[in-house]
PDB file of C-alpha atoms in Angstrom:
ATOM      1  CA  LEU A   1     -74.738 -20.629  52.006  1.00 86.00           C
ATOM      2  CA  TYR A   2     -73.908 -23.105  54.759  1.00 86.00           C
ATOM      3  CA  ALA A   3     -76.520 -22.847  57.637  1.00 86.00           C
ATOM      4  CA  SER A   4     -75.996 -24.762  60.927  1.00 86.00           C
ATOM      5  CA  GLY A   5     -77.774 -25.052  64.218  1.00 84.00           C
ATOM      6  CA  ASP A   6     -81.325 -23.499  65.182  1.00 85.00           C
ATOM      7  CA  VAL A   7     -80.829 -21.196  62.318  1.00 87.00           C
ATOM      8  CA  LYS A   8     -84.065 -20.007  60.084  1.00 91.00           C
ATOM      9  CA  VAL A   9     -83.325 -19.173  56.837  1.00 93.00           C
ATOM     10  CA  THR A  10     -85.456 -17.545  54.016  1.00 95.00           C
ATOM     11  CA  VAL A  11     -84.459 -16.640  50.103  1.00 96.00           C
ATOM     12  CA  ASN A  12     -86.844 -14.524  48.039  1.00 98.00           C
ATOM     13  CA  GLY A  13     -85.844 -14.679  44.368  1.00 97.00           C
ATOM     14  CA  GLY A  14     -82.466 -13.500  43.059  1.00 97.00           C
ATOM     15  CA  THR A  15     -80.365 -15.469  40.354  1.00 97.00           C
ATOM     16  CA  TYR A  16     -77.803 -18.066  41.271  1.00 96.00           C
ATOM     17  CA  THR A  17     -75.591 -19.299  38.655  1.00 96.00           C
ATOM     18  CA  GLY A  18     -72.513 -21.130  38.060  1.00 95.00           C
ATOM     19  CA  ASN A  19     -71.843 -21.764  41.787  1.00 92.00           C
ATOM     20  CA  ASN A  20     -69.496 -24.579  42.712  1.00 90.00           C
ATOM     21  CA  ALA A  21     -69.202 -26.435  45.975  1.00 89.00           C
ATOM     22  CA  SER A  22     -66.536 -29.304  46.338  1.00 85.00           C
ATOM     23  CA  ASN A  23     -68.904 -31.437  48.311  1.00 85.00           C
ATOM     24  CA  LEU A  24     -72.414 -30.544  49.167  1.00 87.00           C
ATOM     25  CA  GLY A  25     -74.813 -27.797  48.002  1.00 86.00           C
ATOM     26  CA  GLY A  26     -73.742 -25.831  44.901  1.00 85.00           C
ATOM     27  CA  VAL A  27     -76.210 -22.780  46.348  1.00 88.00           C
ATOM     28  CA  ASN A  28     -77.416 -23.996  49.789  1.00 86.00           C
ATOM     29  CA  HIS A  29     -76.078 -26.662  52.027  1.00 85.00           C
ATOM     30  CA  CYS A  30     -78.462 -26.597  55.356  1.00 82.00           C
ATOM     31  CA  ARG A  31     -77.927 -28.360  58.669  1.00 83.00           C
ATOM     32  CA  THR A  32     -80.809 -26.305  60.729  1.00 79.00           C
ATOM     33  CA  SER A  33     -83.195 -27.303  63.021  1.00 80.00           C
ATOM     34  CA  GLY A  34     -85.072 -24.105  61.933  1.00 83.00           C
ATOM     35  CA  GLY A  35     -85.397 -25.061  58.118  1.00 90.00           C
ATOM     36  CA  VAL A  36     -84.710 -23.169  54.698  1.00 93.00           C
ATOM     37  CA  THR A  37     -87.552 -21.691  52.528  1.00 96.00           C
ATOM     38  CA  VAL A  38     -86.997 -20.693  49.011  1.00 97.00           C
ATOM     39  CA  ASN A  39     -89.208 -18.484  47.344  1.00 98.00           C
ATOM     40  CA  GLY A  40     -88.613 -17.800  43.970  1.00 98.00           C
ATOM     41  CA  GLY A  41     -85.499 -17.589  41.683  1.00 98.00           C
ATOM     42  CA  THR A  42     -83.542 -18.683  39.315  1.00 98.00           C
ATOM     43  CA  TYR A  43     -80.625 -21.543  40.158  1.00 97.00           C
ATOM     44  CA  THR A  44     -78.759 -22.356  37.115  1.00 97.00           C
ATOM     45  CA  GLY A  45     -75.698 -24.407  36.107  1.00 97.00           C
ATOM     46  CA  ASN A  46     -74.641 -24.684  40.047  1.00 95.00           C
ATOM     47  CA  THR A  47     -72.550 -28.011  40.947  1.00 93.00           C
ATOM     48  CA  ALA A  48     -71.515 -29.969  44.234  1.00 92.00           C
ATOM     49  CA  LEU A  49     -70.548 -33.582  44.748  1.00 86.00           C
ATOM     50  CA  SER A  50     -74.229 -34.119  45.863  1.00 89.00           C
ATOM     51  CA  GLY A  51     -77.259 -31.396  45.492  1.00 90.00           C
ATOM     52  CA  GLY A  52     -76.273 -29.438  42.596  1.00 92.00           C
ATOM     53  CA  ALA A  53     -78.230 -26.659  43.814  1.00 94.00           C
ATOM     54  CA  PHE A  54     -79.453 -27.697  47.572  1.00 93.00           C
ATOM     55  CA  CYS A  55     -78.401 -30.123  50.029  1.00 91.00           C
ATOM     56  CA  ALA A  56     -80.373 -30.509  53.318  1.00 91.00           C
ATOM     57  CA  ASP A  57     -79.005 -33.373  55.746  1.00 87.00           C
ATOM     58  CA  THR A  58     -79.369 -33.746  59.372  1.00 80.00           C
ATOM     59  CA  ASN A  59     -83.115 -33.502  59.965  1.00 84.00           C
ATOM     60  CA  SER A  60     -83.223 -30.416  57.946  1.00 90.00           C
ATOM     61  CA  SER A  61     -86.440 -29.332  56.271  1.00 92.00           C
ATOM     62  CA  LEU A  62     -86.630 -27.312  52.915  1.00 95.00           C
ATOM     63  CA  THR A  63     -89.117 -25.989  51.070  1.00 97.00           C
ATOM     64  CA  ILE A  64     -88.978 -24.467  47.590  1.00 98.00           C
ATOM     65  CA  ASN A  65     -91.771 -22.348  46.239  1.00 98.00           C
ATOM     66  CA  ASN A  66     -92.194 -21.037  42.406  1.00 98.00           C
ATOM     67  CA  ALA A  67     -88.754 -21.119  41.630  1.00 98.00           C
ATOM     68  CA  VAL A  68     -86.987 -22.039  38.600  1.00 98.00           C
ATOM     69  CA  ILE A  69     -83.858 -24.647  38.742  1.00 98.00           C
ATOM     70  CA  SER A  70     -82.359 -25.695  35.890  1.00 98.00           C
ATOM     71  CA  GLU A  71     -78.919 -27.392  33.974  1.00 98.00           C
ATOM     72  CA  ASN A  72     -77.550 -28.299  38.046  1.00 96.00           C
ATOM     73  CA  GLU A  73     -75.084 -31.145  38.407  1.00 95.00           C
ATOM     74  CA  SER A  74     -74.506 -33.576  40.870  1.00 93.00           C
ATOM     75  CA  THR A  75     -70.882 -35.097  39.958  1.00 90.00           C
ATOM     76  CA  PHE A  76     -70.448 -37.949  42.799  1.00 82.00           C
ATOM     77  CA  VAL A  77     -69.245 -41.220  41.011  1.00 74.00           C
ATOM     78  CA  ASN A  78     -70.325 -44.467  42.222  1.00 67.00           C
ATOM     79  CA  PRO A  79     -67.979 -46.561  42.963  1.00 68.00           C
ATOM     80  CA  ASP A  80     -65.446 -44.410  44.216  1.00 66.00           C
ATOM     81  CA  SER A  81     -62.042 -44.571  44.046  1.00 71.00           C
ATOM     82  CA  SER A  82     -61.827 -47.462  47.087  1.00 76.00           C
ATOM     83  CA  GLY A  83     -64.812 -49.218  44.801  1.00 72.00           C
ATOM     84  CA  THR A  84     -67.229 -49.007  47.403  1.00 69.00           C
ATOM     85  CA  TYR A  85     -70.647 -48.010  46.663  1.00 66.00           C
ATOM     86  CA  ASN A  86     -72.633 -45.343  48.422  1.00 66.00           C
ATOM     87  CA  SER A  87     -76.510 -44.312  47.624  1.00 70.00           C
ATOM     88  CA  GLN A  88     -76.280 -41.213  50.116  1.00 74.00           C
ATOM     89  CA  MET A  89     -75.111 -38.624  47.655  1.00 83.00           C
ATOM     90  CA  GLY A  90     -76.172 -37.468  44.163  1.00 88.00           C
ATOM     91  CA  GLY A  91     -79.049 -34.606  43.103  1.00 92.00           C
ATOM     92  CA  GLY A  92     -78.555 -32.940  40.375  1.00 93.00           C
ATOM     93  CA  ALA A  93     -80.934 -29.962  41.709  1.00 96.00           C
ATOM     94  CA  VAL A  94     -81.965 -31.367  45.548  1.00 96.00           C
ATOM     95  CA  SER A  95     -80.233 -33.614  47.680  1.00 92.00           C
ATOM     96  CA  ILE A  96     -81.857 -34.209  51.371  1.00 93.00           C
ATOM     97  CA  THR A  97     -81.172 -37.104  53.667  1.00 91.00           C
ATOM     98  CA  GLY A  98     -83.102 -37.401  56.853  1.00 90.00           C
ATOM     99  CA  GLY A  99     -85.432 -34.454  56.973  1.00 91.00           C
ATOM    100  CA  SER A 100     -88.218 -33.375  55.247  1.00 94.00           C
ATOM    101  CA  LEU A 101     -88.277 -31.526  51.328  1.00 96.00           C
ATOM    102  CA  THR A 102     -91.481 -29.496  49.849  1.00 97.00           C
ATOM    103  CA  VAL A 103     -91.857 -28.885  46.062  1.00 98.00           C
ATOM    104  CA  SER A 104     -94.551 -26.355  44.951  1.00 98.00           C
ATOM    105  CA  GLY A 105     -94.931 -24.236  41.954  1.00 98.00           C
ATOM    106  CA  THR A 106     -91.143 -25.375  40.600  1.00 98.00           C
ATOM    107  CA  THR A 107     -89.823 -25.934  37.621  1.00 98.00           C
ATOM    108  CA  PHE A 108     -87.073 -28.617  37.086  1.00 98.00           C
ATOM    109  CA  SER A 109     -85.903 -29.118  33.947  1.00 98.00           C
ATOM    110  CA  LYS A 110     -82.078 -30.517  32.421  1.00 98.00           C
ATOM    111  CA  ASN A 111     -80.244 -30.846  35.926  1.00 97.00           C
ATOM    112  CA  LYS A 112     -77.953 -33.919  35.959  1.00 96.00           C
ATOM    113  CA  SER A 113     -76.221 -36.588  38.266  1.00 95.00           C
ATOM    114  CA  VAL A 114     -73.946 -38.578  37.298  1.00 89.00           C
ATOM    115  CA  TYR A 115     -75.371 -41.287  39.346  1.00 86.00           C
ATOM    116  CA  TYR A 116     -78.658 -40.515  42.232  1.00 89.00           C
ATOM    117  CA  GLY A 117     -81.398 -38.473  41.344  1.00 93.00           C
ATOM    118  CA  GLY A 118     -81.149 -36.291  38.333  1.00 94.00           C
ATOM    119  CA  THR A 119     -83.304 -34.031  39.864  1.00 96.00           C
ATOM    120  CA  ILE A 120     -84.100 -34.761  43.313  1.00 96.00           C
ATOM    121  CA  HIS A 121     -82.126 -37.380  45.251  1.00 94.00           C
ATOM    122  CA  ALA A 122     -83.728 -38.492  48.979  1.00 94.00           C
ATOM    123  CA  MET A 123     -83.061 -40.474  51.607  1.00 92.00           C
ATOM    124  CA  GLY A 124     -84.557 -41.214  54.796  1.00 91.00           C
ATOM    125  CA  SER A 125     -86.747 -38.186  53.822  1.00 93.00           C
ATOM    126  CA  ALA A 126     -90.074 -36.865  53.946  1.00 94.00           C
ATOM    127  CA  VAL A 127     -90.972 -35.747  49.809  1.00 96.00           C
ATOM    128  CA  THR A 128     -93.658 -33.893  48.748  1.00 97.00           C
ATOM    129  CA  ILE A 129     -93.772 -32.099  45.186  1.00 97.00           C
ATOM    130  CA  LYS A 130     -97.259 -30.373  44.699  1.00 97.00           C
ATOM    131  CA  ASP A 131     -98.648 -27.749  42.807  1.00 97.00           C
ATOM    132  CA  ASN A 132     -97.868 -27.507  39.354  1.00 97.00           C
ATOM    133  CA  THR A 133     -94.466 -28.667  39.645  1.00 97.00           C
ATOM    134  CA  THR A 134     -92.778 -29.822  36.724  1.00 97.00           C
ATOM    135  CA  VAL A 135     -89.789 -32.191  36.476  1.00 97.00           C
ATOM    136  CA  SER A 136     -88.083 -32.462  33.103  1.00 97.00           C
ATOM    137  CA  GLU A 137     -85.361 -33.326  30.810  1.00 96.00           C
ATOM    138  CA  SER A 138     -83.046 -34.786  33.542  1.00 96.00           C
ATOM    139  CA  THR A 139     -80.453 -37.629  33.357  1.00 94.00           C
ATOM    140  CA  GLY A 140     -79.179 -40.033  36.111  1.00 92.00           C
ATOM    141  CA  LYS A 141     -77.729 -43.031  36.030  1.00 88.00           C
ATOM    142  CA  THR A 142     -80.362 -44.473  38.594  1.00 88.00           C
ATOM    143  CA  GLY A 143     -83.382 -42.705  39.078  1.00 92.00           C
ATOM    144  CA  SER A 144     -83.365 -40.242  36.081  1.00 93.00           C
ATOM    145  CA  ALA A 145     -85.708 -37.838  37.834  1.00 95.00           C
ATOM    146  CA  LEU A 146     -86.260 -38.762  41.155  1.00 95.00           C
ATOM    147  CA  TYR A 147     -84.327 -41.364  43.427  1.00 92.00           C
ATOM    148  CA  LEU A 148     -86.061 -41.858  46.426  1.00 92.00           C
ATOM    149  CA  ARG A 149     -84.679 -44.241  49.011  1.00 90.00           C
ATOM    150  CA  ASP A 150     -86.196 -45.325  52.591  1.00 87.00           C
ATOM    151  CA  SER A 151     -87.845 -41.920  52.183  1.00 68.00           C
ATOM    152  CA  SER A 152     -90.775 -42.529  55.038  1.00 64.00           C
ATOM    153  CA  VAL A 153     -93.643 -40.676  52.759  1.00 78.00           C
ATOM    154  CA  THR A 154     -93.818 -38.925  49.334  1.00 90.00           C
ATOM    155  CA  THR A 155     -96.284 -37.966  47.754  1.00 95.00           C
ATOM    156  CA  ILE A 156     -96.874 -36.389  44.496  1.00 95.00           C
ATOM    157  CA  GLU A 157    -100.012 -34.389  43.303  1.00 97.00           C
ATOM    158  CA  ASN A 158    -101.107 -32.090  40.546  1.00 97.00           C
ATOM    159  CA  SER A 159     -97.360 -32.259  39.405  1.00 97.00           C
ATOM    160  CA  SER A 160     -96.107 -33.339  36.130  1.00 97.00           C
ATOM    161  CA  ILE A 161     -92.370 -35.759  35.466  1.00 96.00           C
ATOM    162  CA  LEU A 162     -91.507 -36.121  32.182  1.00 96.00           C
ATOM    163  CA  ASN A 163     -88.603 -36.557  29.472  1.00 95.00           C
ATOM    164  CA  ASN A 164     -86.158 -37.650  31.854  1.00 96.00           C
ATOM    165  CA  LYS A 165     -83.832 -40.217  30.927  1.00 93.00           C
ATOM    166  CA  ASP A 166     -80.828 -42.494  32.415  1.00 89.00           C
ATOM    167  CA  ALA A 167     -77.435 -41.731  31.668  1.00 74.00           C
TER     168      ALA A 167
END
């Protein structure tokens, strides 16, 4: 699913398994001012260069409620073939750049990023993780669970981050 422009997207439930994007967001890539809201569902074994399951950029908002997101992977390798380091890509489950991410009551497990943010990669974004969200058993070379860079506001409340490890 690719959403762009003044579009509002709501995804209610479902199973999303084995999707592969050669670039951004294995299941969903959004560049929309209207935002994307995910209510429930299972997202397993999806792969992308950045944001194994979800990628949001260009001032998009992404809200994830009560979902199960596991075993997704960001395959971005750093440095790239030219030897250049790029910290704008990663996030085994979610990558967000220049927007807002709110996660509530969601279980993230066993997500993987070859480089940045085993579960969540955020740059220049407002990030809120709350209401019994769990991030566990993720791996990433830099930021085994979360990679937060230039994020304007990061709030983590009533949630658990446990058993994550560097790749």
